[in-house]
PDB file of C-alpha atoms in Angstrom:
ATOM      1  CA  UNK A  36       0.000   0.000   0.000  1.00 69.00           C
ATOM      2  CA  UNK A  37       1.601   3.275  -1.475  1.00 80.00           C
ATOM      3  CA  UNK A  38       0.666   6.797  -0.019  1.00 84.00           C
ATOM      4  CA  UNK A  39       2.041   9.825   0.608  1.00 86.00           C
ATOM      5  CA  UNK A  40       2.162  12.135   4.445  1.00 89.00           C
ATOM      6  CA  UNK A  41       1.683  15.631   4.631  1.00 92.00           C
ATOM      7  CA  UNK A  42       1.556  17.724   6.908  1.00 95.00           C
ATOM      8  CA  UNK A  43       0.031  21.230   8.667  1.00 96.00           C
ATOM      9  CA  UNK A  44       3.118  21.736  10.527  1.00 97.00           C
ATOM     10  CA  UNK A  45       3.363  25.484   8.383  1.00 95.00           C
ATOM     11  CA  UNK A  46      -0.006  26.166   9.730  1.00 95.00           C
ATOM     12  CA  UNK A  47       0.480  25.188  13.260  1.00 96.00           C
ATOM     13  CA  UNK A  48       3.309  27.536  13.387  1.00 96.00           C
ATOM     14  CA  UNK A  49       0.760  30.274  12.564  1.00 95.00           C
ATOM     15  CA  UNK A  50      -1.776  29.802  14.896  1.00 94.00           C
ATOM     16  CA  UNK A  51       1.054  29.036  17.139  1.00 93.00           C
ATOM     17  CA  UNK A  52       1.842  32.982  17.960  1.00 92.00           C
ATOM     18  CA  UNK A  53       3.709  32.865  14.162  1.00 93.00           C
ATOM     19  CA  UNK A  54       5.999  30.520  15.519  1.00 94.00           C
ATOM     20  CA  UNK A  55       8.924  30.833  13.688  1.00 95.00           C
ATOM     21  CA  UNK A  56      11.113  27.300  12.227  1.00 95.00           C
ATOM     22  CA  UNK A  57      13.925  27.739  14.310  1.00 92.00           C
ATOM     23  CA  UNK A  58      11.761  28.109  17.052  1.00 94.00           C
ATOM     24  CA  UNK A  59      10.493  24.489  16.549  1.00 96.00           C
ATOM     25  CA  UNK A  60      13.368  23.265  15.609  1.00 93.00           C
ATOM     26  CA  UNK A  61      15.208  23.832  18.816  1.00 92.00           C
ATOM     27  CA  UNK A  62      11.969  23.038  20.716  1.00 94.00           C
ATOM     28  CA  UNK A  63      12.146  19.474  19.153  1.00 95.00           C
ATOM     29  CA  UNK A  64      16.100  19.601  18.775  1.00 92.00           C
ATOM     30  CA  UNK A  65      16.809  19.415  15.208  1.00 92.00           C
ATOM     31  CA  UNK A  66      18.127  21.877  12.785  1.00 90.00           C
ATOM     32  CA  UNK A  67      16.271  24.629  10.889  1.00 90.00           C
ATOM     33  CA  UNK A  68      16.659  22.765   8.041  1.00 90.00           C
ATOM     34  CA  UNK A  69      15.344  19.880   8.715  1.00 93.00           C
ATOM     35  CA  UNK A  70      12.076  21.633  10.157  1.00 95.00           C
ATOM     36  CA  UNK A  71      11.938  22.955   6.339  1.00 94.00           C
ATOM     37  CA  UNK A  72      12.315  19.809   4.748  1.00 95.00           C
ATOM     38  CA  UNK A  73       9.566  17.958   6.600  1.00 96.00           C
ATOM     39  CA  UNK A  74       7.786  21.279   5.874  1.00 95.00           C
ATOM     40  CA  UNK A  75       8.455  20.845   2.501  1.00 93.00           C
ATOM     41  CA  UNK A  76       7.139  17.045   2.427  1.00 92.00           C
ATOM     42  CA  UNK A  77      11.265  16.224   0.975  1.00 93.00           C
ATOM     43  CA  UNK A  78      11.704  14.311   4.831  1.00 94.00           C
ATOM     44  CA  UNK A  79       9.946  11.936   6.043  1.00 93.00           C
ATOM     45  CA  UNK A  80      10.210  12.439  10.472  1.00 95.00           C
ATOM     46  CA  UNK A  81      11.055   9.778  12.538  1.00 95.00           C
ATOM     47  CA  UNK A  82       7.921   8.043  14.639  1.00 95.00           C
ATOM     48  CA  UNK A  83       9.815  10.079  18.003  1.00 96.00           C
ATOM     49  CA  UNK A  84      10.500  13.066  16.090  1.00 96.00           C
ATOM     50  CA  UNK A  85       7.117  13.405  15.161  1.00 97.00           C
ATOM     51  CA  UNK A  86       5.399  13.400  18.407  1.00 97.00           C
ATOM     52  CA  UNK A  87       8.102  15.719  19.786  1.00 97.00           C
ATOM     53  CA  UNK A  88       6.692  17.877  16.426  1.00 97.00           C
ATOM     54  CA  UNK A  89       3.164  16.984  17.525  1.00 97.00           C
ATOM     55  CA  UNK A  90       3.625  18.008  21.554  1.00 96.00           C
ATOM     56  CA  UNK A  91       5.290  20.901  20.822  1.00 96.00           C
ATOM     57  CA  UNK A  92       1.930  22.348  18.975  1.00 96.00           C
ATOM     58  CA  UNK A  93       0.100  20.469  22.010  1.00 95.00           C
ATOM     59  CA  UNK A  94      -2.277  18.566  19.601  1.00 96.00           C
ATOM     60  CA  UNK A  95      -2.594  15.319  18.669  1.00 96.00           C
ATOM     61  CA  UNK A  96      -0.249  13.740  15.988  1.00 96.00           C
ATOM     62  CA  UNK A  97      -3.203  13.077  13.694  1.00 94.00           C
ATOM     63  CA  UNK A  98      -3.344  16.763  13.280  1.00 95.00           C
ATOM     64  CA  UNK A  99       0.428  17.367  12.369  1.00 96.00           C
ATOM     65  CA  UNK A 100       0.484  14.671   9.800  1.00 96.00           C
ATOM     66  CA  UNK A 101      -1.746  12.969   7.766  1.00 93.00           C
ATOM     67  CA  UNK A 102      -1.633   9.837   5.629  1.00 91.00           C
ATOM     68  CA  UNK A 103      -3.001   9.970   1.866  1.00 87.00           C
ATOM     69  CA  UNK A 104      -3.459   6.434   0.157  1.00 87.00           C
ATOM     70  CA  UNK A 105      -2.051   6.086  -3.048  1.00 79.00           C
ATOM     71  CA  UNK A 106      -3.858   3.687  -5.617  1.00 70.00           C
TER      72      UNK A 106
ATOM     73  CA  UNK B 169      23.117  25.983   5.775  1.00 71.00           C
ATOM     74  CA  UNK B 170      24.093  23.935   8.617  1.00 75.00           C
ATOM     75  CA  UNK B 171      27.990  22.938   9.399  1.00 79.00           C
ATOM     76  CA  UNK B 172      27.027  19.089   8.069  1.00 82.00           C
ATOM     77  CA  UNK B 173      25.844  20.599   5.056  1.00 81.00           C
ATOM     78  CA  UNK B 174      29.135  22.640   4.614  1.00 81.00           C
ATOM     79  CA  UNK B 175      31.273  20.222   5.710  1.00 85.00           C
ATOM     80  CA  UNK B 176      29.419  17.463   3.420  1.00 88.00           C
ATOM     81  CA  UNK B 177      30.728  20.538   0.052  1.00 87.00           C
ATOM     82  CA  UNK B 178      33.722  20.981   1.691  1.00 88.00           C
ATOM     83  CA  UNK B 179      34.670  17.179   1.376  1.00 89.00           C
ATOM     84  CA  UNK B 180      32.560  16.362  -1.589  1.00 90.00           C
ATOM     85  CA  UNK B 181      35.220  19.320  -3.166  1.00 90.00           C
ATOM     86  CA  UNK B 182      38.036  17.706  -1.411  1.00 90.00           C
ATOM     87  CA  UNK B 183      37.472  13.722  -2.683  1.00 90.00           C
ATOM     88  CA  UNK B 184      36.485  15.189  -6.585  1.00 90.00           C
ATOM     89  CA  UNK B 185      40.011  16.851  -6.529  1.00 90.00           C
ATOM     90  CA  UNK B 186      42.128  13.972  -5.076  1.00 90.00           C
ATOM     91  CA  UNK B 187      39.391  11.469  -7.385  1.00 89.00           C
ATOM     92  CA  UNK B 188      40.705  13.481 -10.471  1.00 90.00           C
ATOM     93  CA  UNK B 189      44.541  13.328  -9.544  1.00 88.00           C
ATOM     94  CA  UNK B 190      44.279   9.785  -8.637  1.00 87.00           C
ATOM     95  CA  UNK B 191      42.468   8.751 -12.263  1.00 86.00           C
ATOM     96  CA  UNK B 192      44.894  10.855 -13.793  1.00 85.00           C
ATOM     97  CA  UNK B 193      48.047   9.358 -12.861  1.00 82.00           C
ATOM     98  CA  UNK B 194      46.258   5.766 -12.394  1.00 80.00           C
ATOM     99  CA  UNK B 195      45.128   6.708 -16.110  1.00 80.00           C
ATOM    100  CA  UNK B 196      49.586   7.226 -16.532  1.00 74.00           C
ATOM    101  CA  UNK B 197      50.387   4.348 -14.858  1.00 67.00           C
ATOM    102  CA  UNK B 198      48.788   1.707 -17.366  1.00 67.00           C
ATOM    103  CA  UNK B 199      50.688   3.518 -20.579  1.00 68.00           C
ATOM    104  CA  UNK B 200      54.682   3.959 -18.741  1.00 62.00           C
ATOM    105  CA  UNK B 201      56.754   1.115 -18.659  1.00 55.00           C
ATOM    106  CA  UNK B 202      58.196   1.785 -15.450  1.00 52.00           C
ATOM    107  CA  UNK B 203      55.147   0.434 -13.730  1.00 58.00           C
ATOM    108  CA  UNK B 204      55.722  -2.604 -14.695  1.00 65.00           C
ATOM    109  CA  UNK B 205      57.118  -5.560 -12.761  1.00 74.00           C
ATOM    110  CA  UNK B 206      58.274  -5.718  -8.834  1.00 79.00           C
ATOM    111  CA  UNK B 207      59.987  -1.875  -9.240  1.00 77.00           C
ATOM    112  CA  UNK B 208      55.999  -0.767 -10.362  1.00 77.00           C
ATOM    113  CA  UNK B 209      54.783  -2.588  -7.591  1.00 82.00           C
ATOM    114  CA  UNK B 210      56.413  -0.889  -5.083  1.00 84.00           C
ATOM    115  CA  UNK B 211      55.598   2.613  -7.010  1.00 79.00           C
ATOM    116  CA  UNK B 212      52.190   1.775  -6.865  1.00 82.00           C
ATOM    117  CA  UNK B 213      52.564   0.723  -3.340  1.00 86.00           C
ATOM    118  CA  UNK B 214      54.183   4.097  -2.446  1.00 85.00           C
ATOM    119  CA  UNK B 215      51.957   6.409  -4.570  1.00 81.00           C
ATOM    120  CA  UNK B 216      48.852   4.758  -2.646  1.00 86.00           C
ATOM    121  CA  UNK B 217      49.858   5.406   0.715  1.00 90.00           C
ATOM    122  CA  UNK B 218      50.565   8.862  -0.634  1.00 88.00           C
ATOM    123  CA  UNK B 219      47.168   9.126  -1.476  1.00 87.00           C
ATOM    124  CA  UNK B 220      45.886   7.414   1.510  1.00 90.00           C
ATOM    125  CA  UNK B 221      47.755  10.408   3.400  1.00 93.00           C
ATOM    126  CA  UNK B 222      46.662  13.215   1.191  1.00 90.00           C
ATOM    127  CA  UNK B 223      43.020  11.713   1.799  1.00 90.00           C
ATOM    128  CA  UNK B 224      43.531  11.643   5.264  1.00 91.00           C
ATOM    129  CA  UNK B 225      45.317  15.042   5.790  1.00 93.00           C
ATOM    130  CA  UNK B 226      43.483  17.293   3.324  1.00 90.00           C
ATOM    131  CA  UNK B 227      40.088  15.595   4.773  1.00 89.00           C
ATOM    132  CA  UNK B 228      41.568  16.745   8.305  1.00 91.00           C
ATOM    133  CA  UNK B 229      42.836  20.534   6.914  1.00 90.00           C
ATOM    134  CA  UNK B 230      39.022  20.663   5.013  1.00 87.00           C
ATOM    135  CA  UNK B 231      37.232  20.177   8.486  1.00 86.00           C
ATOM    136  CA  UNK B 232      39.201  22.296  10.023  1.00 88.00           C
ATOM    137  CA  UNK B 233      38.908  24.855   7.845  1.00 86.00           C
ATOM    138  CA  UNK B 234      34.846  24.345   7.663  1.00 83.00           C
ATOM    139  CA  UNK B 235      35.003  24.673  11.396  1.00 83.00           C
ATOM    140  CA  UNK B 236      36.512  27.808  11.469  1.00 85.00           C
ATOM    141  CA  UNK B 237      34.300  29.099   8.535  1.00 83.00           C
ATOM    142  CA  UNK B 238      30.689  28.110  10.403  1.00 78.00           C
ATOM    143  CA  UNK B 239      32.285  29.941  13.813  1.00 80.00           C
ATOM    144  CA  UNK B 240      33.290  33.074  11.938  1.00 83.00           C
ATOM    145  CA  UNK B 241      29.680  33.110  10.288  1.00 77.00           C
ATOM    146  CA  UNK B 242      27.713  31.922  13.222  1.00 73.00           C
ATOM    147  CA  UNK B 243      26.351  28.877  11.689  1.00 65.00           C
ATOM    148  CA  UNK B 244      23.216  27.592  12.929  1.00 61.00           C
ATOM    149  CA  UNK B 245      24.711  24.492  13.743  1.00 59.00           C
ATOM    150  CA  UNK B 246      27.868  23.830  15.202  1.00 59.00           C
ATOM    151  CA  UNK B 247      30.093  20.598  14.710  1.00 58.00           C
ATOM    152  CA  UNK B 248      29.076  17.219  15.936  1.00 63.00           C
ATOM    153  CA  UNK B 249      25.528  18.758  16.040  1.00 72.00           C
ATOM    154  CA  UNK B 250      24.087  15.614  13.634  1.00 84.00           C
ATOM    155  CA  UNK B 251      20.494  15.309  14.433  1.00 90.00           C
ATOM    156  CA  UNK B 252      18.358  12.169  12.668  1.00 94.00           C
ATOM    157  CA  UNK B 253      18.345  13.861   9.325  1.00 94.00           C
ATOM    158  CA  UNK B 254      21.818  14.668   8.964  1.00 92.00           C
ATOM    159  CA  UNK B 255      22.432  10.497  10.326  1.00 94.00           C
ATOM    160  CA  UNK B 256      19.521   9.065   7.854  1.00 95.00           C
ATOM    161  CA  UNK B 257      21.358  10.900   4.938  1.00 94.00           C
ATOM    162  CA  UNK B 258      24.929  10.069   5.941  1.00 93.00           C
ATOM    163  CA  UNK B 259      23.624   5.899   6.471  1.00 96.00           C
ATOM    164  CA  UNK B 260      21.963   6.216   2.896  1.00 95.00           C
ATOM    165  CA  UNK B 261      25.092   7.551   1.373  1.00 96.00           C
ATOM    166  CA  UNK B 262      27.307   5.052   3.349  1.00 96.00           C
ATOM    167  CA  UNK B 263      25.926   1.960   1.965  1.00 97.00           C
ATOM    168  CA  UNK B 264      25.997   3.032  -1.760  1.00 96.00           C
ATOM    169  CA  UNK B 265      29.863   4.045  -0.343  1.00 96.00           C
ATOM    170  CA  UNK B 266      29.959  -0.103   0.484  1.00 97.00           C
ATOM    171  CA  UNK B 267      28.464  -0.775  -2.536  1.00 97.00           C
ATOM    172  CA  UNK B 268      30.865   0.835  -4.721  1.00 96.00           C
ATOM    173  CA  UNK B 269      33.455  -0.859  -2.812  1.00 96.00           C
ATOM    174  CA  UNK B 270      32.366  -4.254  -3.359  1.00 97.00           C
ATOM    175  CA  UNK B 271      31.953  -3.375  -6.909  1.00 96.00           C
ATOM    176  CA  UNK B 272      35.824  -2.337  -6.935  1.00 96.00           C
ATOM    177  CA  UNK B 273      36.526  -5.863  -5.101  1.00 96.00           C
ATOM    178  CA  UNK B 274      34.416  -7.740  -8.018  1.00 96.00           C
ATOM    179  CA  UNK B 275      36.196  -6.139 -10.460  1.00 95.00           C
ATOM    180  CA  UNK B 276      39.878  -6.854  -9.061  1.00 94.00           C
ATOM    181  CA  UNK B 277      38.867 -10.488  -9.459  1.00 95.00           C
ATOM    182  CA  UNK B 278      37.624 -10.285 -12.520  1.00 95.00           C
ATOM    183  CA  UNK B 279      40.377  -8.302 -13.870  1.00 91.00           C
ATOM    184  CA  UNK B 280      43.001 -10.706 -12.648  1.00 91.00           C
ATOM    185  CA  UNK B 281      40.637 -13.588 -13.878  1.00 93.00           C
ATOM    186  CA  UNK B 282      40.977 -12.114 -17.534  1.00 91.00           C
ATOM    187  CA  UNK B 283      45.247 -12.254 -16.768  1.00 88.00           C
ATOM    188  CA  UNK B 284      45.354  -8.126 -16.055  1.00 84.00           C
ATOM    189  CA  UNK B 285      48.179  -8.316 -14.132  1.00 81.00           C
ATOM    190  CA  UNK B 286      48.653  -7.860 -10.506  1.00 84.00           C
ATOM    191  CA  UNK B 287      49.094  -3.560 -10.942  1.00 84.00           C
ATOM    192  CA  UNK B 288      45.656  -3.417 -13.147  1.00 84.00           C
ATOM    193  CA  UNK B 289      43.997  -5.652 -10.425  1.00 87.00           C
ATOM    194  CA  UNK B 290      45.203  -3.353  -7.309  1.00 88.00           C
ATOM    195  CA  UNK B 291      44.242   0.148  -9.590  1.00 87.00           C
ATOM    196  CA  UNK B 292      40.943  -1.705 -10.125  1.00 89.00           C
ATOM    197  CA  UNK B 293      39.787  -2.148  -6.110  1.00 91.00           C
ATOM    198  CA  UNK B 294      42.098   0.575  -5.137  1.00 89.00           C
ATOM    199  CA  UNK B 295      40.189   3.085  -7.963  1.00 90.00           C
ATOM    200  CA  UNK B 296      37.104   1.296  -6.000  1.00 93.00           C
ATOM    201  CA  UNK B 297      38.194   2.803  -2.858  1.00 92.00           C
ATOM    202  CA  UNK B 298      38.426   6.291  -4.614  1.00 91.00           C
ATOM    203  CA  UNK B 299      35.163   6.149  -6.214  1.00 93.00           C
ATOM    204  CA  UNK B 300      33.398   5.134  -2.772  1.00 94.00           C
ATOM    205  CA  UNK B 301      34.908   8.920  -1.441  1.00 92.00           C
ATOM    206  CA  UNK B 302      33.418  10.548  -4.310  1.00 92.00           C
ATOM    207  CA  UNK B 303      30.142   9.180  -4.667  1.00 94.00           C
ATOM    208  CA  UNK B 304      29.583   9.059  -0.651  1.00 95.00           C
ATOM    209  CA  UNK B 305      30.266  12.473  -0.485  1.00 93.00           C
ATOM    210  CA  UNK B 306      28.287  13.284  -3.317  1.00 93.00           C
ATOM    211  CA  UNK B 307      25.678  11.521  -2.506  1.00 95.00           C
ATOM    212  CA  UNK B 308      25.233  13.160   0.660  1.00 94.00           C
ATOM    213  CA  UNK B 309      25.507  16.814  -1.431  1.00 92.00           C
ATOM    214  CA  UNK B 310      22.766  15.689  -3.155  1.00 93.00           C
ATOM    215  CA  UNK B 311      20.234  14.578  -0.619  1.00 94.00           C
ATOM    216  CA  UNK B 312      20.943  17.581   1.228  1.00 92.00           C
ATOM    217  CA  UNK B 313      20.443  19.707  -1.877  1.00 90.00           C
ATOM    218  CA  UNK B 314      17.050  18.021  -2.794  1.00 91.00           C
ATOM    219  CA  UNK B 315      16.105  18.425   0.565  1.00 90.00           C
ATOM    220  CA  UNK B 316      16.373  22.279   0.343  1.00 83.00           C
ATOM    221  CA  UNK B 317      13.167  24.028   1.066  1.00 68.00           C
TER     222      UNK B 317
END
């Protein structure tokens, strides 16, 4: 089963007090850059990484990422 | 652009130039007659573990020198910071690094198989070994690059 995650993370940051990425990123303890690739949908975050992303926004990880099946 | 991401240039630059020097005078080696026999084994021998040294010296001056650079800018990131992306891309580009290794090995047999000589066979895995720098730190350079935003 192919699909493809996405994710709101650019919006979150938004409603988040304009959160900026470097903000997150040393929240959740990566680099910048990384925050804009998984932004970007070019990196795919690590199960941990991902709820560290999804606590940081204090929702659940359902709303950070989301799973689309490909067909 | 973080330190790995410099560093991962700086050393991508650093095993292109060495790659190029290397083929070139590897490229020599099969056309001069004084590479042949015992005396051109022990040329080879000693022009390898000059390389070996440049490889390990330059790679040591480049890091250096990539260190100082991200201080003086105020990188975002500061050596030894690796954090799972940076790892992920550098385990990726390791095992195409092994691959092309193997690939050298495979070769070397198969070259002495088909009666190269012993001097072909070692330029064969040792060109391996040269080809692994390159495309390791090339292949890093380019996941890095795609993974721009």
């Amino acid at each position: 089963m192919k699909g493809q995650i996405t994710n709101t993370i650019r919006r979150l940051r938004f409603d988040a007090g304009e959160m900026t990425q470097k903000d997150l990123a040393e929240k959740v303890g990566v680099s910048r850059q990384t925050i804009v690739a998984i932004e970007a949908g070019k990196y795919a975050p690590s199960l941990e990484l991902a709820f560290q992303i999804a606590e940081a926004f204090g929702v659940p990880l359902q709303d950070v990422f989301h799973f689309t099946r490909k067909d | 652009m973080t330190f790995p991401e410099f560093s991962t240039l700086a050393q991508m630059t650093r095993a292109l130039v060495l790659g190029g020097l290397y083929a070139n005078w590897a490229r020599g080696a099969f056309e001069a007659p004084r590479f042949d026999g015992d005396a051109g084994l022990v040329l080879l021998g000693q022009a390898l573990l000059i390389y070996i040294g440049l490889t390990i010296g330059l790679g040591i001056v480049v890091q250096v020198l990539s260190i100082i650079i991200a201080v003086a800018r105020g990188e975002e990131s500061r050596p030894g910071d690796l954090d799972e992306r940076d790892l992920a891309i550098e385990r990726r580009a390791t095992v195409k690094g092994f691959t092309i290794v193997g690939m050298g090995f495979m070769g070397m047999t198969l070259a002495l198989w088909y009666g190269w000589g012993a001097i072909a066979a070692i330029h064969v895995l040792f060109g391996g070994f040269v080809l692994a720098d390159v495309v390791v730190n090339l292949a890093k350079f380019v996941s890095y690059w795609r993974q721009r935003g």
